[in-house]
Amino acid sequence: MSGKADPRPAGEGTTSRARLDRGRGALGPALELVHTGRAPTRAVLTAELGVTRATAGAVAAELEALGVIRVDAHPTAAAGSQGRPSHRLELAEDGPVVLAAQVHADGFRAALVALGGRIVATTPSCEAVDADPAKILSAVVEAGAELLLSSGRRCVGAGLAVPSAVAEPEGLALNPLHLAWPVGAPVREIFAERIAAAGVEGPAFAANDVNLAALAEHRHGAGRGARDLLCVATGHRGVGGALVLDGRLHTGSSGLALEVGHLTVNPEGRPCHCGSRGCLDVEADPLALLTTAGREPGPEGSLLHQANRLIREEYGDPVVRAAAECLIDRLGLGLAGLVNILNPDRIILGGLHGTLFDADPERLRAVVAERSLWGRSGSVPIIACSLGHNSLVGAAELAWQPVLDDPLGTLGG
């Protein structure tokens, strides 16, 4: 035992411990604030948490000790500002990561994603999807595990995005229509088994890709700040939708809410995989654009890539423009119905829908306004998604959630 006296005044150590004990309940909310960019400084963190400066300082110090944030040691005041300068809070550059994976009709991709939705590393997109989910999930986990090994980073979990409704609580892919997987494939169980077998640490999750895109956009992208956010997107095949209510992803009683792809927008239209006709799923996806424009899908890249390129490079062609306008009108009809039912305060569009919107935003807004009660007031902003690989980032959010809920319990070891 050292014979040196404690230099702190009597009781100071006890006071510091008491502040930290009070603040530990705020560790998760504090980390989420920094994670989503809503607390760039310790002063903002103090105000958002509703705690004292001392408690906020203890919380920030604990998160820094856990290796997830960095606190600027030498705060500087912003130009023209008054009062005491505040310490800046930044996410740790070398902090832990999660393994994120996405499977879609044209392939799969794996990535490592840090806090803040930052993609640290990613594999090239693979363009082969086996009809056996176990084989493709083995391949995607193997690719992700190689990324993780080469990075040397600590992993705290894994998330998977799939183009199917995922039933809760079992984690079954109920309608993987565009993957040729069996109905009810236990994707979460298979993914978790492969993650464990690869030696990847942390829990594993799986969910619908558009739900995850909406979650990512709400936390880090075009949906940030929205209270009731509607996301509609078409990726490689089909159309999906998602709803964030009061900051939480709305998935319904068993994970199956917002199957917007099967809204009928053209009663005499194309046969749909679900057995109906003229669903948004087959009237407003990349294949629908290519066929309406009289273009045969080719082997060069995914259907999404081909459709996006057609709009961006050949929109001046009258046939291409007419095809795009047809899809915009179908999409607008579907959005109008959703606006009438859900009354969102923002709509974000992903994949090809974002490209179509960028090509002719006023046409889409006009269709929604004409066909919807709430749209006529002009109070429903429509914008394109802003994140690249937002389903991957959303899959990462699944894996980050336990850390955001309990940073000390998940990272303290």
mmCIF file of C-alpha atoms in Angstrom:
data_model
loop_
_atom_site.group_PDB
_atom_site.id
_atom_site.type_symbol
_atom_site.label_atom_id
_atom_site.label_comp_id
_atom_site.label_asym_id
_atom_site.label_seq_id
_atom_site.Cartn_x
_atom_site.Cartn_y
_atom_site.Cartn_z
ATOM 1 C CA MET A 1 0.000 0.000 0.000
ATOM 2 C CA SER A 2 1.379 3.386 -0.958
ATOM 3 C CA GLY A 3 2.233 5.808 1.798
ATOM 4 C CA LYS A 4 1.353 8.803 -0.390
ATOM 5 C CA ALA A 5 -1.623 10.891 0.654
ATOM 6 C CA ASP A 6 -4.605 11.213 -1.699
ATOM 7 C CA PRO A 7 -4.189 14.691 -3.244
ATOM 8 C CA ARG A 8 -7.975 15.119 -3.674
ATOM 9 C CA PRO A 9 -9.973 16.947 -1.009
ATOM 10 C CA ALA A 10 -11.860 14.686 1.387
ATOM 11 C CA GLY A 11 -15.056 13.385 -0.217
ATOM 12 C CA GLU A 12 -14.158 14.339 -3.798
ATOM 13 C CA GLY A 13 -13.659 10.736 -4.894
ATOM 14 C CA THR A 14 -17.003 9.780 -3.392
ATOM 15 C CA THR A 15 -18.683 12.700 -5.169
ATOM 16 C CA SER A 16 -17.179 11.692 -8.542
ATOM 17 C CA ARG A 17 -18.342 8.120 -8.095
ATOM 18 C CA ALA A 18 -21.835 9.316 -7.207
ATOM 19 C CA ARG A 19 -21.977 11.441 -10.363
ATOM 20 C CA LEU A 20 -20.881 8.502 -12.477
ATOM 21 C CA ASP A 21 -23.411 6.179 -10.830
ATOM 22 C CA ARG A 22 -26.171 8.684 -11.578
ATOM 23 C CA GLY A 23 -24.908 9.119 -15.112
ATOM 24 C CA ARG A 24 -24.620 5.444 -15.984
ATOM 25 C CA GLY A 25 -28.321 5.325 -16.657
ATOM 26 C CA ALA A 26 -27.684 8.036 -19.237
ATOM 27 C CA LEU A 27 -24.821 6.226 -20.991
ATOM 28 C CA GLY A 28 -27.096 4.658 -23.619
ATOM 29 C CA PRO A 29 -29.061 7.836 -24.415
ATOM 30 C CA ALA A 30 -25.786 9.782 -24.500
ATOM 31 C CA LEU A 31 -24.160 7.354 -26.912
ATOM 32 C CA GLU A 32 -27.236 7.416 -29.154
ATOM 33 C CA LEU A 33 -27.099 11.220 -29.242
ATOM 34 C CA VAL A 34 -23.469 11.154 -30.388
ATOM 35 C CA HIS A 35 -24.122 8.205 -32.720
ATOM 36 C CA THR A 36 -26.889 10.093 -34.535
ATOM 37 C CA GLY A 37 -25.013 13.404 -34.630
ATOM 38 C CA ARG A 38 -27.377 15.195 -32.246
ATOM 39 C CA ALA A 39 -24.766 15.920 -29.571
ATOM 40 C CA PRO A 40 -21.611 17.330 -31.187
ATOM 41 C CA THR A 41 -20.444 18.972 -27.948
ATOM 42 C CA ARG A 42 -20.596 18.284 -24.240
ATOM 43 C CA ALA A 43 -22.774 21.377 -23.778
ATOM 44 C CA VAL A 44 -25.378 19.999 -26.192
ATOM 45 C CA LEU A 45 -25.155 16.600 -24.484
ATOM 46 C CA THR A 46 -25.814 18.268 -21.126
ATOM 47 C CA ALA A 47 -28.889 20.034 -22.460
ATOM 48 C CA GLU A 48 -30.266 16.980 -24.298
ATOM 49 C CA LEU A 49 -29.857 14.694 -21.287
ATOM 50 C CA GLY A 50 -31.158 17.278 -18.822
ATOM 51 C CA VAL A 51 -28.294 16.684 -16.388
ATOM 52 C CA THR A 52 -25.638 18.841 -14.779
ATOM 53 C CA ARG A 53 -22.395 19.675 -16.581
ATOM 54 C CA ALA A 54 -20.519 17.517 -14.073
ATOM 55 C CA THR A 55 -22.732 14.501 -14.735
ATOM 56 C CA ALA A 56 -22.490 14.987 -18.507
ATOM 57 C CA GLY A 57 -18.723 15.174 -18.134
ATOM 58 C CA ALA A 58 -18.689 11.908 -16.182
ATOM 59 C CA VAL A 59 -20.894 10.239 -18.812
ATOM 60 C CA ALA A 60 -18.649 11.429 -21.657
ATOM 61 C CA ALA A 61 -15.546 10.254 -19.798
ATOM 62 C CA GLU A 62 -17.081 6.807 -19.256
ATOM 63 C CA LEU A 63 -17.978 6.477 -22.952
ATOM 64 C CA GLU A 64 -14.444 7.515 -23.844
ATOM 65 C CA ALA A 65 -13.072 4.878 -21.466
ATOM 66 C CA LEU A 66 -15.232 2.302 -23.246
ATOM 67 C CA GLY A 67 -13.515 3.248 -26.515
ATOM 68 C CA VAL A 68 -16.547 4.543 -28.408
ATOM 69 C CA ILE A 69 -16.114 8.326 -28.322
ATOM 70 C CA ARG A 70 -13.324 10.891 -28.079
ATOM 71 C CA VAL A 71 -13.635 14.059 -26.006
ATOM 72 C CA ASP A 72 -11.714 17.077 -27.289
ATOM 73 C CA ALA A 73 -9.220 17.864 -24.550
ATOM 74 C CA HIS A 74 -8.754 21.481 -25.648
ATOM 75 C CA PRO A 75 -12.156 23.033 -26.360
ATOM 76 C CA THR A 76 -12.348 26.173 -28.470
ATOM 77 C CA ALA A 77 -15.228 28.567 -28.822
ATOM 78 C CA ALA A 78 -16.903 28.889 -32.199
ATOM 79 C CA ALA A 79 -16.361 32.194 -34.012
ATOM 80 C CA GLY A 80 -18.714 34.881 -32.689
ATOM 81 C CA SER A 81 -19.915 32.739 -29.790
ATOM 82 C CA GLN A 82 -20.063 33.842 -26.183
ATOM 83 C CA GLY A 83 -19.596 31.972 -22.932
ATOM 84 C CA ARG A 84 -17.476 29.022 -21.968
ATOM 85 C CA PRO A 85 -16.197 26.905 -24.913
ATOM 86 C CA SER A 86 -17.451 23.322 -24.923
ATOM 87 C CA HIS A 87 -15.597 20.067 -25.447
ATOM 88 C CA ARG A 88 -16.362 18.507 -28.828
ATOM 89 C CA LEU A 89 -17.560 14.914 -28.855
ATOM 90 C CA GLU A 90 -16.572 12.639 -31.719
ATOM 91 C CA LEU A 91 -16.961 8.952 -32.385
ATOM 92 C CA ALA A 92 -13.730 7.009 -31.951
ATOM 93 C CA GLU A 93 -12.011 6.390 -35.275
ATOM 94 C CA ASP A 94 -10.606 3.056 -34.054
ATOM 95 C CA GLY A 95 -13.651 1.951 -32.074
ATOM 96 C CA PRO A 96 -15.565 -1.314 -32.400
ATOM 97 C CA VAL A 97 -17.516 -2.280 -35.507
ATOM 98 C CA VAL A 98 -20.386 -4.549 -36.443
ATOM 99 C CA LEU A 99 -20.618 -6.913 -39.383
ATOM 100 C CA ALA A 100 -23.456 -5.986 -41.738
ATOM 101 C CA ALA A 101 -24.693 -8.038 -44.682
ATOM 102 C CA GLN A 102 -27.292 -7.627 -47.399
ATOM 103 C CA VAL A 103 -28.716 -10.255 -49.746
ATOM 104 C CA HIS A 104 -30.825 -9.196 -52.738
ATOM 105 C CA ALA A 105 -31.998 -10.621 -56.031
ATOM 106 C CA ASP A 106 -28.759 -9.755 -57.816
ATOM 107 C CA GLY A 107 -26.203 -10.746 -55.208
ATOM 108 C CA PHE A 108 -24.929 -9.956 -51.749
ATOM 109 C CA ARG A 109 -22.489 -7.675 -49.976
ATOM 110 C CA ALA A 110 -20.831 -7.647 -46.557
ATOM 111 C CA ALA A 111 -19.403 -4.659 -44.711
ATOM 112 C CA LEU A 112 -17.946 -3.483 -41.432
ATOM 113 C CA VAL A 113 -19.851 -0.521 -40.029
ATOM 114 C CA ALA A 114 -18.748 1.737 -37.195
ATOM 115 C CA LEU A 115 -20.883 3.918 -34.973
ATOM 116 C CA GLY A 116 -22.368 6.876 -36.790
ATOM 117 C CA GLY A 117 -23.353 4.654 -39.719
ATOM 118 C CA ARG A 118 -19.838 4.884 -41.173
ATOM 119 C CA ILE A 119 -18.901 2.003 -43.476
ATOM 120 C CA VAL A 120 -15.298 1.085 -42.646
ATOM 121 C CA ALA A 121 -14.808 -1.667 -45.218
ATOM 122 C CA THR A 122 -16.937 -3.504 -47.729
ATOM 123 C CA THR A 123 -16.666 -6.487 -50.018
ATOM 124 C CA PRO A 124 -17.335 -6.218 -53.752
ATOM 125 C CA SER A 125 -20.922 -7.091 -54.640
ATOM 126 C CA CYS A 126 -21.326 -10.781 -55.500
ATOM 127 C CA GLU A 127 -23.773 -11.399 -58.318
ATOM 128 C CA ALA A 128 -24.728 -15.001 -57.580
ATOM 129 C CA VAL A 129 -27.477 -15.990 -55.141
ATOM 130 C CA ASP A 130 -28.027 -19.665 -54.406
ATOM 131 C CA ALA A 131 -31.564 -20.956 -53.942
ATOM 132 C CA ASP A 132 -30.405 -22.512 -50.664
ATOM 133 C CA PRO A 133 -30.316 -19.751 -48.018
ATOM 134 C CA ALA A 134 -27.782 -21.686 -45.945
ATOM 135 C CA LYS A 135 -25.257 -21.635 -48.799
ATOM 136 C CA ILE A 136 -25.578 -17.926 -49.534
ATOM 137 C CA LEU A 137 -25.502 -16.949 -45.865
ATOM 138 C CA SER A 138 -22.403 -19.080 -45.366
ATOM 139 C CA ALA A 139 -20.747 -17.213 -48.228
ATOM 140 C CA VAL A 140 -21.735 -13.778 -46.970
ATOM 141 C CA VAL A 141 -20.543 -14.521 -43.423
ATOM 142 C CA GLU A 142 -17.274 -15.916 -44.736
ATOM 143 C CA ALA A 143 -16.711 -12.721 -46.725
ATOM 144 C CA GLY A 144 -17.533 -10.578 -43.698
ATOM 145 C CA ALA A 145 -15.300 -12.603 -41.390
ATOM 146 C CA GLU A 146 -12.377 -12.083 -43.784
ATOM 147 C CA LEU A 147 -12.997 -8.333 -43.692
ATOM 148 C CA LEU A 148 -13.052 -8.433 -39.917
ATOM 149 C CA LEU A 149 -9.850 -10.436 -39.677
ATOM 150 C CA SER A 150 -7.968 -8.076 -41.976
ATOM 151 C CA SER A 151 -9.235 -5.016 -40.086
ATOM 152 C CA GLY A 152 -8.150 -6.165 -36.643
ATOM 153 C CA ARG A 153 -11.188 -4.369 -35.164
ATOM 154 C CA ARG A 154 -13.343 -5.556 -32.298
ATOM 155 C CA CYS A 155 -16.765 -6.793 -33.463
ATOM 156 C CA VAL A 156 -19.828 -6.499 -31.221
ATOM 157 C CA GLY A 157 -22.556 -8.055 -33.373
ATOM 158 C CA ALA A 158 -23.944 -8.718 -36.840
ATOM 159 C CA GLY A 159 -27.014 -7.716 -38.839
ATOM 160 C CA LEU A 160 -28.555 -9.047 -42.048
ATOM 161 C CA ALA A 161 -30.897 -7.335 -44.536
ATOM 162 C CA VAL A 162 -33.055 -9.515 -46.791
ATOM 163 C CA PRO A 163 -35.695 -8.658 -49.450
ATOM 164 C CA SER A 164 -38.514 -10.352 -47.593
ATOM 165 C CA ALA A 165 -40.873 -9.729 -44.719
ATOM 166 C CA VAL A 166 -39.241 -11.292 -41.656
ATOM 167 C CA ALA A 167 -41.758 -12.702 -39.186
ATOM 168 C CA GLU A 168 -41.167 -12.151 -35.487
ATOM 169 C CA PRO A 169 -40.191 -13.613 -33.147
ATOM 170 C CA GLU A 170 -38.883 -16.575 -35.175
ATOM 171 C CA GLY A 171 -36.974 -14.591 -37.799
ATOM 172 C CA LEU A 172 -38.534 -16.406 -40.764
ATOM 173 C CA ALA A 173 -38.380 -14.994 -44.308
ATOM 174 C CA LEU A 174 -42.029 -15.321 -45.263
ATOM 175 C CA ASN A 175 -41.999 -14.078 -48.852
ATOM 176 C CA PRO A 176 -38.521 -14.142 -50.415
ATOM 177 C CA LEU A 177 -40.229 -13.960 -53.826
ATOM 178 C CA HIS A 178 -37.221 -12.746 -55.759
ATOM 179 C CA LEU A 179 -34.635 -15.102 -54.237
ATOM 180 C CA ALA A 180 -36.198 -18.520 -54.947
ATOM 181 C CA TRP A 181 -35.752 -19.317 -51.260
ATOM 182 C CA PRO A 182 -38.358 -21.540 -49.602
ATOM 183 C CA VAL A 183 -41.192 -19.682 -47.881
ATOM 184 C CA GLY A 184 -40.517 -19.452 -44.152
ATOM 185 C CA ALA A 185 -36.750 -19.920 -44.401
ATOM 186 C CA PRO A 186 -35.273 -19.467 -40.886
ATOM 187 C CA VAL A 187 -32.837 -16.782 -42.000
ATOM 188 C CA ARG A 188 -32.068 -15.367 -38.563
ATOM 189 C CA GLU A 189 -31.278 -18.783 -37.115
ATOM 190 C CA ILE A 190 -29.079 -19.723 -40.085
ATOM 191 C CA PHE A 191 -27.292 -16.368 -40.007
ATOM 192 C CA ALA A 192 -26.691 -16.605 -36.245
ATOM 193 C CA GLU A 193 -25.312 -20.136 -36.594
ATOM 194 C CA ARG A 194 -22.912 -19.092 -39.357
ATOM 195 C CA ILE A 195 -21.821 -16.021 -37.388
ATOM 196 C CA ALA A 196 -21.043 -18.140 -34.328
ATOM 197 C CA ALA A 197 -19.253 -20.784 -36.406
ATOM 198 C CA ALA A 198 -17.046 -18.086 -37.949
ATOM 199 C CA GLY A 199 -16.005 -16.891 -34.493
ATOM 200 C CA VAL A 200 -17.640 -13.492 -34.908
ATOM 201 C CA GLU A 201 -18.546 -12.084 -31.500
ATOM 202 C CA GLY A 202 -21.879 -10.607 -30.504
ATOM 203 C CA PRO A 203 -25.542 -11.329 -31.254
ATOM 204 C CA ALA A 204 -26.912 -11.695 -34.784
ATOM 205 C CA PHE A 205 -30.075 -10.146 -36.211
ATOM 206 C CA ALA A 206 -32.044 -10.171 -39.487
ATOM 207 C CA ALA A 207 -34.811 -7.987 -40.883
ATOM 208 C CA ASN A 208 -36.415 -6.677 -44.065
ATOM 209 C CA ASP A 209 -34.111 -4.555 -46.217
ATOM 210 C CA VAL A 210 -36.460 -1.583 -46.723
ATOM 211 C CA ASN A 211 -37.276 -1.465 -43.010
ATOM 212 C CA LEU A 212 -33.566 -1.260 -42.364
ATOM 213 C CA ALA A 213 -33.040 1.370 -45.043
ATOM 214 C CA ALA A 214 -35.707 3.511 -43.351
ATOM 215 C CA LEU A 215 -34.066 3.036 -39.961
ATOM 216 C CA ALA A 216 -30.677 4.080 -41.335
ATOM 217 C CA GLU A 217 -32.093 7.112 -43.155
ATOM 218 C CA HIS A 218 -33.987 8.189 -40.031
ATOM 219 C CA ARG A 219 -30.872 8.064 -37.869
ATOM 220 C CA HIS A 220 -28.233 9.243 -40.308
ATOM 221 C CA GLY A 221 -29.755 10.448 -43.591
ATOM 222 C CA ALA A 222 -32.695 12.071 -45.344
ATOM 223 C CA GLY A 223 -35.188 11.046 -42.659
ATOM 224 C CA ARG A 224 -33.334 12.609 -39.739
ATOM 225 C CA GLY A 225 -35.653 14.752 -37.627
ATOM 226 C CA ALA A 226 -38.896 13.310 -39.018
ATOM 227 C CA ARG A 227 -41.456 12.138 -36.512
ATOM 228 C CA ASP A 228 -43.571 9.937 -38.797
ATOM 229 C CA LEU A 229 -41.396 8.866 -41.707
ATOM 230 C CA LEU A 230 -42.619 6.851 -44.694
ATOM 231 C CA CYS A 231 -39.992 5.168 -46.855
ATOM 232 C CA VAL A 232 -40.824 3.523 -50.203
ATOM 233 C CA ALA A 233 -38.076 1.989 -52.286
ATOM 234 C CA THR A 234 -37.360 -0.364 -55.128
ATOM 235 C CA GLY A 235 -33.985 -1.984 -55.164
ATOM 236 C CA HIS A 236 -33.116 -4.850 -57.439
ATOM 237 C CA ARG A 237 -36.604 -6.379 -57.748
ATOM 238 C CA GLY A 238 -39.976 -5.498 -56.273
ATOM 239 C CA VAL A 239 -41.089 -2.587 -54.081
ATOM 240 C CA GLY A 240 -40.926 -2.283 -50.317
ATOM 241 C CA GLY A 241 -42.088 0.185 -47.708
ATOM 242 C CA ALA A 242 -41.364 1.082 -44.108
ATOM 243 C CA LEU A 243 -42.693 3.422 -41.460
ATOM 244 C CA VAL A 244 -40.887 5.058 -38.545
ATOM 245 C CA LEU A 245 -43.287 6.353 -35.868
ATOM 246 C CA ASP A 246 -42.024 8.592 -33.067
ATOM 247 C CA GLY A 247 -38.479 7.522 -33.843
ATOM 248 C CA ARG A 248 -39.206 3.791 -33.744
ATOM 249 C CA LEU A 249 -39.501 1.413 -36.673
ATOM 250 C CA HIS A 250 -43.108 0.227 -36.953
ATOM 251 C CA THR A 251 -43.167 -3.440 -37.880
ATOM 252 C CA GLY A 252 -46.652 -4.436 -36.748
ATOM 253 C CA SER A 253 -47.611 -7.224 -34.377
ATOM 254 C CA SER A 254 -45.347 -9.814 -35.991
ATOM 255 C CA GLY A 255 -42.916 -7.892 -38.194
ATOM 256 C CA LEU A 256 -45.072 -7.855 -41.333
ATOM 257 C CA ALA A 257 -46.336 -4.271 -41.525
ATOM 258 C CA LEU A 258 -46.039 -2.034 -44.619
ATOM 259 C CA GLU A 259 -46.052 -4.616 -47.404
ATOM 260 C CA VAL A 260 -46.677 -1.733 -49.780
ATOM 261 C CA GLY A 261 -45.461 -3.663 -52.815
ATOM 262 C CA HIS A 262 -48.826 -5.372 -52.999
ATOM 263 C CA LEU A 263 -50.950 -2.254 -53.251
ATOM 264 C CA THR A 264 -52.880 -2.453 -56.527
ATOM 265 C CA VAL A 265 -52.084 0.569 -58.716
ATOM 266 C CA ASN A 266 -53.185 -0.842 -62.089
ATOM 267 C CA PRO A 267 -56.057 -3.362 -61.895
ATOM 268 C CA GLU A 268 -55.457 -4.532 -65.474
ATOM 269 C CA GLY A 269 -51.707 -4.612 -65.082
ATOM 270 C CA ARG A 270 -48.992 -7.230 -64.893
ATOM 271 C CA PRO A 271 -49.511 -10.485 -62.987
ATOM 272 C CA CYS A 272 -47.813 -10.293 -59.593
ATOM 273 C CA HIS A 273 -45.985 -13.058 -57.753
ATOM 274 C CA CYS A 274 -48.563 -12.755 -54.975
ATOM 275 C CA GLY A 275 -51.365 -13.907 -57.307
ATOM 276 C CA SER A 276 -52.935 -10.498 -57.873
ATOM 277 C CA ARG A 277 -52.452 -8.095 -60.807
ATOM 278 C CA GLY A 278 -51.031 -4.616 -61.162
ATOM 279 C CA CYS A 279 -49.304 -4.462 -57.779
ATOM 280 C CA LEU A 280 -46.746 -1.730 -57.135
ATOM 281 C CA ASP A 281 -44.229 -4.573 -56.867
ATOM 282 C CA VAL A 282 -44.442 -5.301 -60.618
ATOM 283 C CA GLU A 283 -45.569 -1.904 -61.910
ATOM 284 C CA ALA A 284 -42.813 0.288 -60.434
ATOM 285 C CA ASP A 285 -39.587 -1.697 -60.090
ATOM 286 C CA PRO A 286 -36.467 -1.753 -62.316
ATOM 287 C CA LEU A 287 -37.730 -4.629 -64.477
ATOM 288 C CA ALA A 288 -40.998 -2.734 -65.082
ATOM 289 C CA LEU A 289 -39.077 0.321 -66.276
ATOM 290 C CA LEU A 290 -36.877 -1.658 -68.651
ATOM 291 C CA THR A 291 -39.763 -3.600 -70.170
ATOM 292 C CA THR A 292 -42.015 -0.520 -70.450
ATOM 293 C CA ALA A 293 -39.188 1.261 -72.268
ATOM 294 C CA GLY A 294 -38.823 -1.730 -74.606
ATOM 295 C CA ARG A 295 -35.358 -2.593 -73.313
ATOM 296 C CA GLU A 296 -34.281 -6.175 -72.843
ATOM 297 C CA PRO A 297 -32.482 -6.631 -69.507
ATOM 298 C CA GLY A 298 -28.851 -7.441 -70.202
ATOM 299 C CA PRO A 299 -26.078 -9.215 -68.315
ATOM 300 C CA GLU A 300 -24.125 -6.012 -67.654
ATOM 301 C CA GLY A 301 -24.778 -5.257 -63.994
ATOM 302 C CA SER A 302 -27.894 -5.547 -61.893
ATOM 303 C CA LEU A 303 -31.399 -4.604 -63.013
ATOM 304 C CA LEU A 304 -31.224 -1.610 -60.677
ATOM 305 C CA HIS A 305 -27.984 -0.433 -62.250
ATOM 306 C CA GLN A 306 -29.403 -0.817 -65.752
ATOM 307 C CA ALA A 307 -32.623 1.030 -64.882
ATOM 308 C CA ASN A 308 -30.822 3.886 -63.109
ATOM 309 C CA ARG A 309 -28.441 4.265 -66.039
ATOM 310 C CA LEU A 310 -31.343 4.356 -68.508
ATOM 311 C CA ILE A 311 -32.924 7.275 -66.630
ATOM 312 C CA ARG A 312 -29.694 9.192 -66.101
ATOM 313 C CA GLU A 313 -28.281 8.755 -69.600
ATOM 314 C CA GLU A 314 -31.313 8.486 -71.897
ATOM 315 C CA TYR A 315 -34.101 10.480 -70.278
ATOM 316 C CA GLY A 316 -34.232 12.693 -73.355
ATOM 317 C CA ASP A 317 -35.418 9.718 -75.439
ATOM 318 C CA PRO A 318 -39.236 10.076 -75.748
ATOM 319 C CA VAL A 319 -39.778 6.348 -75.224
ATOM 320 C CA VAL A 320 -37.654 6.305 -72.067
ATOM 321 C CA ARG A 321 -39.332 9.452 -70.762
ATOM 322 C CA ALA A 322 -42.796 7.989 -71.393
ATOM 323 C CA ALA A 323 -41.830 4.804 -69.548
ATOM 324 C CA ALA A 324 -40.459 6.799 -66.619
ATOM 325 C CA GLU A 325 -43.607 8.942 -66.468
ATOM 326 C CA CYS A 326 -45.730 5.798 -66.414
ATOM 327 C CA LEU A 327 -43.785 4.479 -63.413
ATOM 328 C CA ILE A 328 -43.933 7.877 -61.686
ATOM 329 C CA ASP A 329 -47.707 7.910 -62.068
ATOM 330 C CA ARG A 330 -48.039 4.379 -60.676
ATOM 331 C CA LEU A 331 -45.749 5.231 -57.776
ATOM 332 C CA GLY A 332 -47.630 8.456 -57.086
ATOM 333 C CA LEU A 333 -50.921 6.594 -56.951
ATOM 334 C CA GLY A 334 -49.516 4.188 -54.383
ATOM 335 C CA LEU A 335 -47.979 6.990 -52.325
ATOM 336 C CA ALA A 336 -51.259 8.917 -52.328
ATOM 337 C CA GLY A 337 -53.091 5.954 -50.803
ATOM 338 C CA LEU A 338 -50.404 5.584 -48.146
ATOM 339 C CA VAL A 339 -50.529 9.298 -47.344
ATOM 340 C CA ASN A 340 -54.293 9.111 -46.839
ATOM 341 C CA ILE A 341 -53.907 6.223 -44.396
ATOM 342 C CA LEU A 342 -50.687 7.130 -42.563
ATOM 343 C CA ASN A 343 -50.446 10.947 -42.725
ATOM 344 C CA PRO A 344 -46.609 10.979 -42.542
ATOM 345 C CA ASP A 345 -44.665 14.198 -42.097
ATOM 346 C CA ARG A 346 -42.026 13.128 -44.646
ATOM 347 C CA ILE A 347 -41.689 10.630 -47.489
ATOM 348 C CA ILE A 348 -38.299 9.366 -48.620
ATOM 349 C CA LEU A 349 -37.742 7.369 -51.788
ATOM 350 C CA GLY A 350 -34.964 4.850 -52.327
ATOM 351 C CA GLY A 351 -33.379 2.936 -55.176
ATOM 352 C CA LEU A 352 -34.905 3.536 -58.599
ATOM 353 C CA HIS A 353 -37.718 5.557 -57.004
ATOM 354 C CA GLY A 354 -35.181 8.119 -55.869
ATOM 355 C CA THR A 355 -33.793 8.310 -59.399
ATOM 356 C CA LEU A 356 -37.274 8.734 -60.895
ATOM 357 C CA PHE A 357 -38.047 11.459 -58.382
ATOM 358 C CA ASP A 358 -34.828 13.323 -59.184
ATOM 359 C CA ALA A 359 -35.696 13.125 -62.897
ATOM 360 C CA ASP A 360 -39.150 14.726 -62.493
ATOM 361 C CA PRO A 361 -39.950 15.722 -58.901
ATOM 362 C CA GLU A 362 -42.859 17.988 -59.798
ATOM 363 C CA ARG A 363 -44.746 15.255 -61.657
ATOM 364 C CA LEU A 364 -44.599 12.911 -58.665
ATOM 365 C CA ARG A 365 -45.585 15.656 -56.224
ATOM 366 C CA ALA A 366 -48.517 16.596 -58.464
ATOM 367 C CA VAL A 367 -49.827 13.018 -58.633
ATOM 368 C CA VAL A 368 -49.630 12.625 -54.845
ATOM 369 C CA ALA A 369 -51.305 16.005 -54.280
ATOM 370 C CA GLU A 370 -54.098 15.249 -56.756
ATOM 371 C CA ARG A 371 -54.857 11.813 -55.369
ATOM 372 C CA SER A 372 -54.478 12.335 -51.617
ATOM 373 C CA LEU A 373 -56.406 14.385 -49.099
ATOM 374 C CA TRP A 374 -53.352 15.367 -47.052
ATOM 375 C CA GLY A 375 -51.159 15.755 -50.104
ATOM 376 C CA ARG A 376 -53.293 18.624 -51.392
ATOM 377 C CA SER A 377 -52.213 20.776 -48.470
ATOM 378 C CA GLY A 378 -48.614 20.497 -49.665
ATOM 379 C CA SER A 379 -47.547 19.496 -46.175
ATOM 380 C CA VAL A 380 -45.896 16.181 -47.054
ATOM 381 C CA PRO A 381 -42.312 16.739 -48.233
ATOM 382 C CA ILE A 382 -41.043 14.104 -50.659
ATOM 383 C CA ILE A 383 -37.270 13.665 -50.998
ATOM 384 C CA ALA A 384 -34.817 11.027 -52.145
ATOM 385 C CA CYS A 385 -32.842 8.874 -49.717
ATOM 386 C CA SER A 386 -29.365 10.236 -49.116
ATOM 387 C CA LEU A 387 -27.288 7.300 -47.844
ATOM 388 C CA GLY A 388 -25.350 4.920 -50.022
ATOM 389 C CA HIS A 389 -25.912 1.282 -48.997
ATOM 390 C CA ASN A 390 -28.635 2.318 -46.549
ATOM 391 C CA SER A 391 -29.887 -1.253 -46.046
ATOM 392 C CA LEU A 392 -26.374 -2.281 -44.994
ATOM 393 C CA VAL A 393 -26.194 0.651 -42.598
ATOM 394 C CA GLY A 394 -29.634 -0.306 -41.278
ATOM 395 C CA ALA A 395 -28.521 -3.907 -40.761
ATOM 396 C CA ALA A 396 -25.654 -2.499 -38.709
ATOM 397 C CA GLU A 397 -28.149 -0.486 -36.638
ATOM 398 C CA LEU A 398 -29.755 -3.770 -35.559
ATOM 399 C CA ALA A 399 -26.443 -4.937 -34.193
ATOM 400 C CA TRP A 400 -25.620 -1.575 -32.601
ATOM 401 C CA GLN A 401 -28.924 -1.387 -30.733
ATOM 402 C CA PRO A 402 -27.864 -3.587 -27.764
ATOM 403 C CA VAL A 403 -24.791 -1.370 -27.374
ATOM 404 C CA LEU A 404 -26.928 1.786 -27.484
ATOM 405 C CA ASP A 405 -29.257 0.242 -24.910
ATOM 406 C CA ASP A 406 -26.474 -0.759 -22.515
ATOM 407 C CA PRO A 407 -22.963 0.432 -23.426
ATOM 408 C CA LEU A 408 -21.409 -0.638 -20.142
ATOM 409 C CA GLY A 409 -22.948 -4.103 -20.176
ATOM 410 C CA THR A 410 -21.985 -4.840 -23.799
ATOM 411 C CA LEU A 411 -18.586 -3.139 -23.952
ATOM 412 C CA GLY A 412 -17.405 -3.128 -20.365
ATOM 413 C CA GLY A 413 -15.611 -6.454 -20.640
#
